[in-house]
Backbone as JSON Lines, residues from 0, in Angstrom:
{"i":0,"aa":"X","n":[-14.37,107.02,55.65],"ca":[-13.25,106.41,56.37],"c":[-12.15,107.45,56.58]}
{"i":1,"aa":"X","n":[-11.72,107.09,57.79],"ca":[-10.6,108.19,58.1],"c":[-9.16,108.2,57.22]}
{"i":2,"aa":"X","n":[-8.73,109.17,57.14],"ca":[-7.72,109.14,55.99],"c":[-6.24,108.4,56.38]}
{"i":3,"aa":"X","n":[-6.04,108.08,57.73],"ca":[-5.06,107.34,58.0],"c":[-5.62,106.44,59.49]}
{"i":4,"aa":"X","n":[-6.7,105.98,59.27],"ca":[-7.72,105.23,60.2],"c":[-6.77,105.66,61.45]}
{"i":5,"aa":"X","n":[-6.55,107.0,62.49],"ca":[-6.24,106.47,63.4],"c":[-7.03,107.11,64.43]}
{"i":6,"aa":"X","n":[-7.27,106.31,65.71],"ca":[-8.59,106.52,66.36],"c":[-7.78,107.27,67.71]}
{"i":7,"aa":"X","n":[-8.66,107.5,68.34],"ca":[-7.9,108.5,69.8],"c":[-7.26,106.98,70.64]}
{"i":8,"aa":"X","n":[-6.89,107.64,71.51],"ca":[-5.9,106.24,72.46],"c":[-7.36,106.46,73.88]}
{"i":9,"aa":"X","n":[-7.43,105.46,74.62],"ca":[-8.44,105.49,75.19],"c":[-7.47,104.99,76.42]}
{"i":10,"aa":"X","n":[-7.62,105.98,77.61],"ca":[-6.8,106.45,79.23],"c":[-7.65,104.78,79.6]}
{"i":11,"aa":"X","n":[-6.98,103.83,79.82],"ca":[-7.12,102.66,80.72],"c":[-6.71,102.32,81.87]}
{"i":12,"aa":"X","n":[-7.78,102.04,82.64],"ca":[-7.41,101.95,83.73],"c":[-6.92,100.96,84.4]}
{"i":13,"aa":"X","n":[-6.09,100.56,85.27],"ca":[-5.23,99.16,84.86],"c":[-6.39,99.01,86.58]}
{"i":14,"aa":"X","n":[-6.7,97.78,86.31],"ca":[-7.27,97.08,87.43],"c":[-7.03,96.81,89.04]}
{"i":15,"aa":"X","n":[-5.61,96.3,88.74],"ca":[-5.04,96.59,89.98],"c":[-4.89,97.32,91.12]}
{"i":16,"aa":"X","n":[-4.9,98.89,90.04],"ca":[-4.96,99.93,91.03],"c":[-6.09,100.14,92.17]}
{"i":17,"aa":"X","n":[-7.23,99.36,91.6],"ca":[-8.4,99.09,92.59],"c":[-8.18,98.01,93.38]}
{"i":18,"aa":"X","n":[-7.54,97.19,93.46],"ca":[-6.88,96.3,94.37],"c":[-6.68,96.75,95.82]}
{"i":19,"aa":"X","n":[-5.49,97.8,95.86],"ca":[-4.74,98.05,96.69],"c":[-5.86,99.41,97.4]}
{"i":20,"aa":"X","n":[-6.47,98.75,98.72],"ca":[-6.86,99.86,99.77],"c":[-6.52,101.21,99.7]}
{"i":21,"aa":"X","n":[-7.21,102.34,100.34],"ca":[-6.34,103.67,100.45],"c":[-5.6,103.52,101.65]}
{"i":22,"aa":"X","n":[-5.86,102.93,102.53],"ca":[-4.87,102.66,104.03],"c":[-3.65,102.1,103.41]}
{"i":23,"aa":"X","n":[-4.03,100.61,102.64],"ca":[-2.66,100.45,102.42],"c":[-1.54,101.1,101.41]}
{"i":24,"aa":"X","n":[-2.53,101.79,100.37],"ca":[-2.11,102.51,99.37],"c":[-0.96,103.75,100.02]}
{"i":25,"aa":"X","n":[-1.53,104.38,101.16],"ca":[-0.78,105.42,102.09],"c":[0.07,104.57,102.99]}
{"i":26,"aa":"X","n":[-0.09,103.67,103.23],"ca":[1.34,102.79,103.89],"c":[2.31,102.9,103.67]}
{"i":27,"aa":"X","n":[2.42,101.98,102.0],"ca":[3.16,101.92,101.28],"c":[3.66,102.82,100.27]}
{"i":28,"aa":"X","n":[3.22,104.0,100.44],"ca":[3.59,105.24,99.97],"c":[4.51,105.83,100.98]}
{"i":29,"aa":"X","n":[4.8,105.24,101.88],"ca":[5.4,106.21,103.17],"c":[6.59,105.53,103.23]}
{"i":30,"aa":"X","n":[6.28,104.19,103.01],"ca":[7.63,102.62,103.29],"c":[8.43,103.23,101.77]}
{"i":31,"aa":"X","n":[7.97,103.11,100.85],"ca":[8.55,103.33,99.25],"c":[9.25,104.72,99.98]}
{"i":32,"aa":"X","n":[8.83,106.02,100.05],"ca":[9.53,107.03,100.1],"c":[10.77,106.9,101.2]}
{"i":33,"aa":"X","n":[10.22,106.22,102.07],"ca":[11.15,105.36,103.25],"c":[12.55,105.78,102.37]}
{"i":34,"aa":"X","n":[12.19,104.14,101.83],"ca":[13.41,103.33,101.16],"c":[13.77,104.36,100.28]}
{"i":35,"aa":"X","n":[13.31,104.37,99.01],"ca":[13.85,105.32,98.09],"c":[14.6,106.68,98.72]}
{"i":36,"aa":"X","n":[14.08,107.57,98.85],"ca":[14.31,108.74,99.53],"c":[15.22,108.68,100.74]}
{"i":37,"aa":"X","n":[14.74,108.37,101.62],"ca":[15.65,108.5,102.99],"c":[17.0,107.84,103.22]}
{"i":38,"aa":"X","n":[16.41,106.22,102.62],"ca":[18.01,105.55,102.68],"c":[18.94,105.6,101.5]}
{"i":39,"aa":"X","n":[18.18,106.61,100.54],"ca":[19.17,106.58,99.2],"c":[19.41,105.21,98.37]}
{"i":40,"aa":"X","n":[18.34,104.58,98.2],"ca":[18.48,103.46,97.29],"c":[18.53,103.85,95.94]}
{"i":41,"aa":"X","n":[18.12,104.99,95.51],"ca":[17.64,105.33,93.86],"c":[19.21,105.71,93.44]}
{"i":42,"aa":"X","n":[20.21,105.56,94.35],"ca":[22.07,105.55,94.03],"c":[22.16,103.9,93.65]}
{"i":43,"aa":"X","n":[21.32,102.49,94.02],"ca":[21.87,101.4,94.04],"c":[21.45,101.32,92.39]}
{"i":44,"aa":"X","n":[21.89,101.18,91.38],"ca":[21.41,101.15,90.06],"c":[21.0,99.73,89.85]}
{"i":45,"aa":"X","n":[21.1,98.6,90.84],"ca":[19.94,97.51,90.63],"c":[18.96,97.33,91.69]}
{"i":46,"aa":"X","n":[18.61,98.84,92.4],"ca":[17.53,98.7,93.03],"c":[16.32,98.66,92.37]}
{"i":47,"aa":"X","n":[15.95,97.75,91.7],"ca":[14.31,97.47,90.8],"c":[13.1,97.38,91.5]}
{"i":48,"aa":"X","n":[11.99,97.45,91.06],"ca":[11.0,97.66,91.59],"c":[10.49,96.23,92.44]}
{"i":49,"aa":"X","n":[11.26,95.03,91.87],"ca":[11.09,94.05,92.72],"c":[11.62,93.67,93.6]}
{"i":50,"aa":"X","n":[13.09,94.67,93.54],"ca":[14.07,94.5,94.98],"c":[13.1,95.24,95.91]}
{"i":51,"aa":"X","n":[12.53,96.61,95.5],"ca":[11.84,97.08,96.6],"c":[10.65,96.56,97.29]}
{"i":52,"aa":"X","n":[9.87,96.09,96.2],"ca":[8.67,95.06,96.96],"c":[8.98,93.83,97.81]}
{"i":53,"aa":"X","n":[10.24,93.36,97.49],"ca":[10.87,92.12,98.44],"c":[11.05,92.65,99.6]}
{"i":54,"aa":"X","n":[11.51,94.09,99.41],"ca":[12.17,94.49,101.15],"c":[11.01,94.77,101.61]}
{"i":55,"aa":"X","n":[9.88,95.48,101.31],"ca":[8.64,95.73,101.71],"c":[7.62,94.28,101.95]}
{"i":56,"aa":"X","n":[7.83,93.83,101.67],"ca":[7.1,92.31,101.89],"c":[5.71,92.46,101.11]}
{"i":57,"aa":"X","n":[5.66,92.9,100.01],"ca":[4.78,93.35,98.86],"c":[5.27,92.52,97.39]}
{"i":58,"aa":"X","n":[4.29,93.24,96.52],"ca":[4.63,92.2,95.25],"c":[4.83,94.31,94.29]}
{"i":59,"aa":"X","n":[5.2,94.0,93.1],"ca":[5.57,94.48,91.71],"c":[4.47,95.11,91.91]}
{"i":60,"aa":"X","n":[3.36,94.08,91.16],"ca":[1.73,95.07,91.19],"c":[1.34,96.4,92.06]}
{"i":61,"aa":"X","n":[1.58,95.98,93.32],"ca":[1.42,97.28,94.54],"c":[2.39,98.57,94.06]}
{"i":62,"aa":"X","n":[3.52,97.77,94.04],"ca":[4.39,99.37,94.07],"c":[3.91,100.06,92.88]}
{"i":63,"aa":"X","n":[4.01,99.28,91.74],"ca":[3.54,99.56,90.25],"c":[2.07,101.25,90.54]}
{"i":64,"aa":"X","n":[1.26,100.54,91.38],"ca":[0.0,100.99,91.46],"c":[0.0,102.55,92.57]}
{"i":65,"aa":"X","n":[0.84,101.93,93.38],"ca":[0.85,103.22,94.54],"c":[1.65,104.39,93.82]}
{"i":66,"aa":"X","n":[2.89,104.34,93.13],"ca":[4.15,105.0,92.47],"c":[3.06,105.98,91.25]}
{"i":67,"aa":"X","n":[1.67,105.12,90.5],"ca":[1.13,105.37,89.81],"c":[0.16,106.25,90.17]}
{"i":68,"aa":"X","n":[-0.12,106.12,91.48],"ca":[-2.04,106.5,91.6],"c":[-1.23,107.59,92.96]}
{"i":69,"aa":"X","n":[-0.49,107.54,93.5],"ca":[0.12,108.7,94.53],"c":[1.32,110.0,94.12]}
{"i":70,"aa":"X","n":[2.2,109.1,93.24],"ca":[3.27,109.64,91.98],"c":[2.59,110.33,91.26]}
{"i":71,"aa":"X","n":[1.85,110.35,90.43],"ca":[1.41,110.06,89.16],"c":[2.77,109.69,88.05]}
{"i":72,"aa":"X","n":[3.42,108.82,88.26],"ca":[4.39,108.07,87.6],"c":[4.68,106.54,87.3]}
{"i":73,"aa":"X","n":[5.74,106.35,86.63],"ca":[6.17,104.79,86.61],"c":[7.23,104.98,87.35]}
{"i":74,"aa":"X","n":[7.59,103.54,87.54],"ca":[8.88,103.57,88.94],"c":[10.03,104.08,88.59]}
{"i":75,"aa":"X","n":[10.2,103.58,87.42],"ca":[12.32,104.04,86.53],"c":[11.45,106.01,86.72]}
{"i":76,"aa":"X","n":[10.34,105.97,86.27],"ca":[10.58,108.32,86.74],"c":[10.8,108.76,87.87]}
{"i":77,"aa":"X","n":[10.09,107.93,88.42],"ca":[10.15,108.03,89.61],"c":[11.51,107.97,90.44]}
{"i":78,"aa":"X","n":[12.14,106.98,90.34],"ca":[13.74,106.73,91.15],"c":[14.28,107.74,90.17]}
{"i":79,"aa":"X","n":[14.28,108.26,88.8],"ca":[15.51,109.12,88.14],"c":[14.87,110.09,88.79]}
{"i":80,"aa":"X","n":[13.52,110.61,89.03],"ca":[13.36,112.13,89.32],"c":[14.59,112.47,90.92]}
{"i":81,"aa":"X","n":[14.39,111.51,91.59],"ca":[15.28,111.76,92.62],"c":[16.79,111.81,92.19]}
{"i":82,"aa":"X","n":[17.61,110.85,90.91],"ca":[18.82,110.31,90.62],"c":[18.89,112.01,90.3]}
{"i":83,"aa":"X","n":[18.28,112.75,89.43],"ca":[18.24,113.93,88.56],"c":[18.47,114.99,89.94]}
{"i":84,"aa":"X","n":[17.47,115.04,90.31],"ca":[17.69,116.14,91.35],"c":[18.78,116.1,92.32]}
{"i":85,"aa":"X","n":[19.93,114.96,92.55],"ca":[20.86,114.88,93.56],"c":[21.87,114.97,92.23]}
{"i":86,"aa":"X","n":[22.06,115.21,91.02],"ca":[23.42,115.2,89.88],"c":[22.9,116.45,90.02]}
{"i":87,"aa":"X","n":[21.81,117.59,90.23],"ca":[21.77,118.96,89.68],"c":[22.77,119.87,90.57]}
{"i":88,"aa":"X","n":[22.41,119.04,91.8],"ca":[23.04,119.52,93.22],"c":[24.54,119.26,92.97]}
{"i":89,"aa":"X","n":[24.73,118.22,92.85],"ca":[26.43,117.73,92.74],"c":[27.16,118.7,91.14]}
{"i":90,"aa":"X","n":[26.04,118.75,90.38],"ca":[26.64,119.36,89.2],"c":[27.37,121.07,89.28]}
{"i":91,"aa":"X","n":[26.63,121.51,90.32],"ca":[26.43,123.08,91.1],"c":[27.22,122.93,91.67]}
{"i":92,"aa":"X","n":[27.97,121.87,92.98],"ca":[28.4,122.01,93.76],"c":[30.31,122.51,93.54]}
{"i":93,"aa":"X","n":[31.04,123.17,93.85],"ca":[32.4,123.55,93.54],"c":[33.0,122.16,94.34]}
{"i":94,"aa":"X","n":[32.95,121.36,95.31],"ca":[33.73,120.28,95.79],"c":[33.38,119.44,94.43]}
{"i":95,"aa":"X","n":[32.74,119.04,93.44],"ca":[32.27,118.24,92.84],"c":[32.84,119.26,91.05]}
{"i":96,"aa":"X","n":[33.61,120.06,90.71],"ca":[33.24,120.97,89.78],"c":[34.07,120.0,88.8]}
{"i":97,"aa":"X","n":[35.18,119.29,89.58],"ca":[35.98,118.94,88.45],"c":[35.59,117.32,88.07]}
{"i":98,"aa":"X","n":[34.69,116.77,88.4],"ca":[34.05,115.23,87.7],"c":[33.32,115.82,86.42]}
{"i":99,"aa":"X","n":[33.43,114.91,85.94],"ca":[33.0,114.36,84.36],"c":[31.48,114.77,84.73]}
{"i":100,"aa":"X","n":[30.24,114.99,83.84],"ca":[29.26,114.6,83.64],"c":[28.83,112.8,84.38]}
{"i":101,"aa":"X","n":[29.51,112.47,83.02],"ca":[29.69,110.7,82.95],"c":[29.84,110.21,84.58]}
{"i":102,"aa":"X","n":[31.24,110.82,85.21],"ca":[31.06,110.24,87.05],"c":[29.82,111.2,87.58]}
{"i":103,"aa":"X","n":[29.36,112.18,87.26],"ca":[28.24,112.36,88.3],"c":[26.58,111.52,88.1]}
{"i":104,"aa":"X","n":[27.0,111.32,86.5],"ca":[25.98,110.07,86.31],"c":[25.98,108.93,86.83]}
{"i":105,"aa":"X","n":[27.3,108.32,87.01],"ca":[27.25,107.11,87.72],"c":[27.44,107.49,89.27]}
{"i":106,"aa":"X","n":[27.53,108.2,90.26],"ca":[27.5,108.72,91.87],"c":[25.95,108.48,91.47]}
{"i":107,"aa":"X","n":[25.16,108.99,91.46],"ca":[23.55,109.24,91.28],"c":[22.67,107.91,91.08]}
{"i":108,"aa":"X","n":[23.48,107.14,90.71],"ca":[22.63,105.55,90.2],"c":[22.02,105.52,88.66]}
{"i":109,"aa":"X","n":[22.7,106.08,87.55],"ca":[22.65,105.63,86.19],"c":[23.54,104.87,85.72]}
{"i":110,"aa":"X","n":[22.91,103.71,85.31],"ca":[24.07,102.59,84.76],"c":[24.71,103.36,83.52]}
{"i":111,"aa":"X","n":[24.38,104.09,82.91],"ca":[24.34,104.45,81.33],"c":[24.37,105.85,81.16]}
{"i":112,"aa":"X","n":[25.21,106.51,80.39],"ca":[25.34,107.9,80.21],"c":[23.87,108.35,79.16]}
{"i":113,"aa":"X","n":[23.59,107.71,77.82],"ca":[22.37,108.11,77.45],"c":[21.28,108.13,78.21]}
{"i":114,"aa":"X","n":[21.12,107.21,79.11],"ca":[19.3,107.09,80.02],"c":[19.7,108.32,80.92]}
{"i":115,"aa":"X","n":[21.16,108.47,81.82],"ca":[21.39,110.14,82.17],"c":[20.66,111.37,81.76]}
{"i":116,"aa":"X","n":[21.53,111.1,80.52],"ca":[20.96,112.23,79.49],"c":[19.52,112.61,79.06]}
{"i":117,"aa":"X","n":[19.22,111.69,78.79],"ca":[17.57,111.2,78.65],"c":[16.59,111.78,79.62]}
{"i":118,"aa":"X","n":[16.71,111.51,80.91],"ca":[16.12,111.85,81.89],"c":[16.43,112.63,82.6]}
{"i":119,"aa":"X","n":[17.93,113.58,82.53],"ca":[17.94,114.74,82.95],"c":[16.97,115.66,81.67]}
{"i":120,"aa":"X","n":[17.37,115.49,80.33],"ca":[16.47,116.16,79.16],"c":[15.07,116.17,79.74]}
{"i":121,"aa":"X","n":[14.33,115.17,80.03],"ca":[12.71,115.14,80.44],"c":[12.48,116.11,81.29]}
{"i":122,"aa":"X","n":[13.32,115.91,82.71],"ca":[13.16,116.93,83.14],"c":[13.32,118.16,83.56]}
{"i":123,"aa":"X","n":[14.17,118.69,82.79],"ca":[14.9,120.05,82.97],"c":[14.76,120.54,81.62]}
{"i":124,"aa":"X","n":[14.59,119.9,80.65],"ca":[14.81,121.05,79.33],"c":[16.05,121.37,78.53]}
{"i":125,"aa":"X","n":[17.59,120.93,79.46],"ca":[18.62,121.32,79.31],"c":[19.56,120.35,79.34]}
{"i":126,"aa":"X","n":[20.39,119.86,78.62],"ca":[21.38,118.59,78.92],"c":[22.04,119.3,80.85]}
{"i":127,"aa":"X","n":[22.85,117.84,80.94],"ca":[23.5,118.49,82.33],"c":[24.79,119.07,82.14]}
{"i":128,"aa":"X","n":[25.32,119.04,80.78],"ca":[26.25,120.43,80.82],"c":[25.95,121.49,80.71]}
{"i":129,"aa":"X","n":[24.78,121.76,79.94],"ca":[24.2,123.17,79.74],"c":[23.97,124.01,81.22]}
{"i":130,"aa":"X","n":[23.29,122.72,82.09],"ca":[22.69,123.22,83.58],"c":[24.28,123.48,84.08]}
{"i":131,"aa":"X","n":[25.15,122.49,83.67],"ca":[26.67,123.34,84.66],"c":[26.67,124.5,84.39]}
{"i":132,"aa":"X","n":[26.67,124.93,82.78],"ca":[27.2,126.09,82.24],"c":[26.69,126.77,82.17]}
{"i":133,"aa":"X","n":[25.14,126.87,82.62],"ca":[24.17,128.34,83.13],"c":[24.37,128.65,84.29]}
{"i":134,"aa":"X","n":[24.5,127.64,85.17],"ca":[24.54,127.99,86.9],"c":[26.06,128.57,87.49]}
{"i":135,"aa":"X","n":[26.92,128.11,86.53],"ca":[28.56,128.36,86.29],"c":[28.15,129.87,86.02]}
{"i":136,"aa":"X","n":[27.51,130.84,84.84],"ca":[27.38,131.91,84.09],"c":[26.61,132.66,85.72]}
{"i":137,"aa":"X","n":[25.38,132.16,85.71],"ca":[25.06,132.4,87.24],"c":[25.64,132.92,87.95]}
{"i":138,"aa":"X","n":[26.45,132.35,88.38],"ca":[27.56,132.2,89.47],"c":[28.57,133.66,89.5]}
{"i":139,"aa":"X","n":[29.08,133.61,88.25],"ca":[30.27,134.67,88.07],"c":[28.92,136.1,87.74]}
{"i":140,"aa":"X","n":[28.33,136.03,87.62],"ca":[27.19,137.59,87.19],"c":[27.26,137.94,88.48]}
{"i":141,"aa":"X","n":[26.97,136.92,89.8],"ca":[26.51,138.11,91.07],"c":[27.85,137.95,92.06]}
{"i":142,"aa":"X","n":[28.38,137.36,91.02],"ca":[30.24,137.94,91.6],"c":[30.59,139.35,91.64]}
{"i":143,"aa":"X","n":[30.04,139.82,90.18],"ca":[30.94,140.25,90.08],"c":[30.13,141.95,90.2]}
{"i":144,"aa":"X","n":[28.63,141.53,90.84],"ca":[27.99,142.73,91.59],"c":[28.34,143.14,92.74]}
């Protein structure tokens, strides 16, 4: 017997995802980036995955599956990967130098300064003051070449 019985985790495949066509799967991969992306919904911080399937005339399951099997993500990574990448921009930007962390978290669509934090950490490696204060260090080095 194993010394702390624990067995491997076994990759499941959630059913659904065979549901949804590849036609419609690429549809609604195009409508989602639509919405998200183009019209800037991932700023509305109660844009949920069921507000978006309502506007799409879809259900939870679909988006769940397309976000999954086209993404390779869940929806909250998905909307922060975009929230993250428009605070990196605003964090860099000198019209923007003198807001808080905290207001460029909430401009971006984070209800909450930890899930901010959280998910700028996932994906960058670096809190978002650190990223001010390297790109700030950045900044003044090829000044001053």
């Amino acid at each position: 017997m194993a010394k702390y019985n624990i067995t491997e985790k076994k990759e499941k495949e959630a059913v659904y995802r065979s549901l949804v066509s590849p036609a419609l799967m690429d549809e609604l991969k195009e409508k989602i980036l639509n919405v998200i992306v183009m019209q800037k919904k991932y700023k509305d911080k109660n844009f949920s995955a069921k507000r978006l399937a309502e506007e799409l005339g879809t259900n939870t399951r679909y988006i769940s599956a397309v976000v999954n099997v086209k993404f390779h993500m869940n929806y909250t990574s998905f909307v922060n990967k975009y929230r993250i990448e428009e605070a990196m921009s605003i964090l860099v930007d000198k019209r923007y130098q003198d807001l808080r962390v905290e207001e460029v978290s909430d401009m971006v669509g984070f209800s909450n300064r930890q899930s901010f934090y959280a998910s700028f950490f996932r994906l960058t490696g670096i809190t978002p003051r650190e990223y001010r204060l390297q790109h700030a260090a950045m900044l003044a080095k090829s000044k001053k070449k």
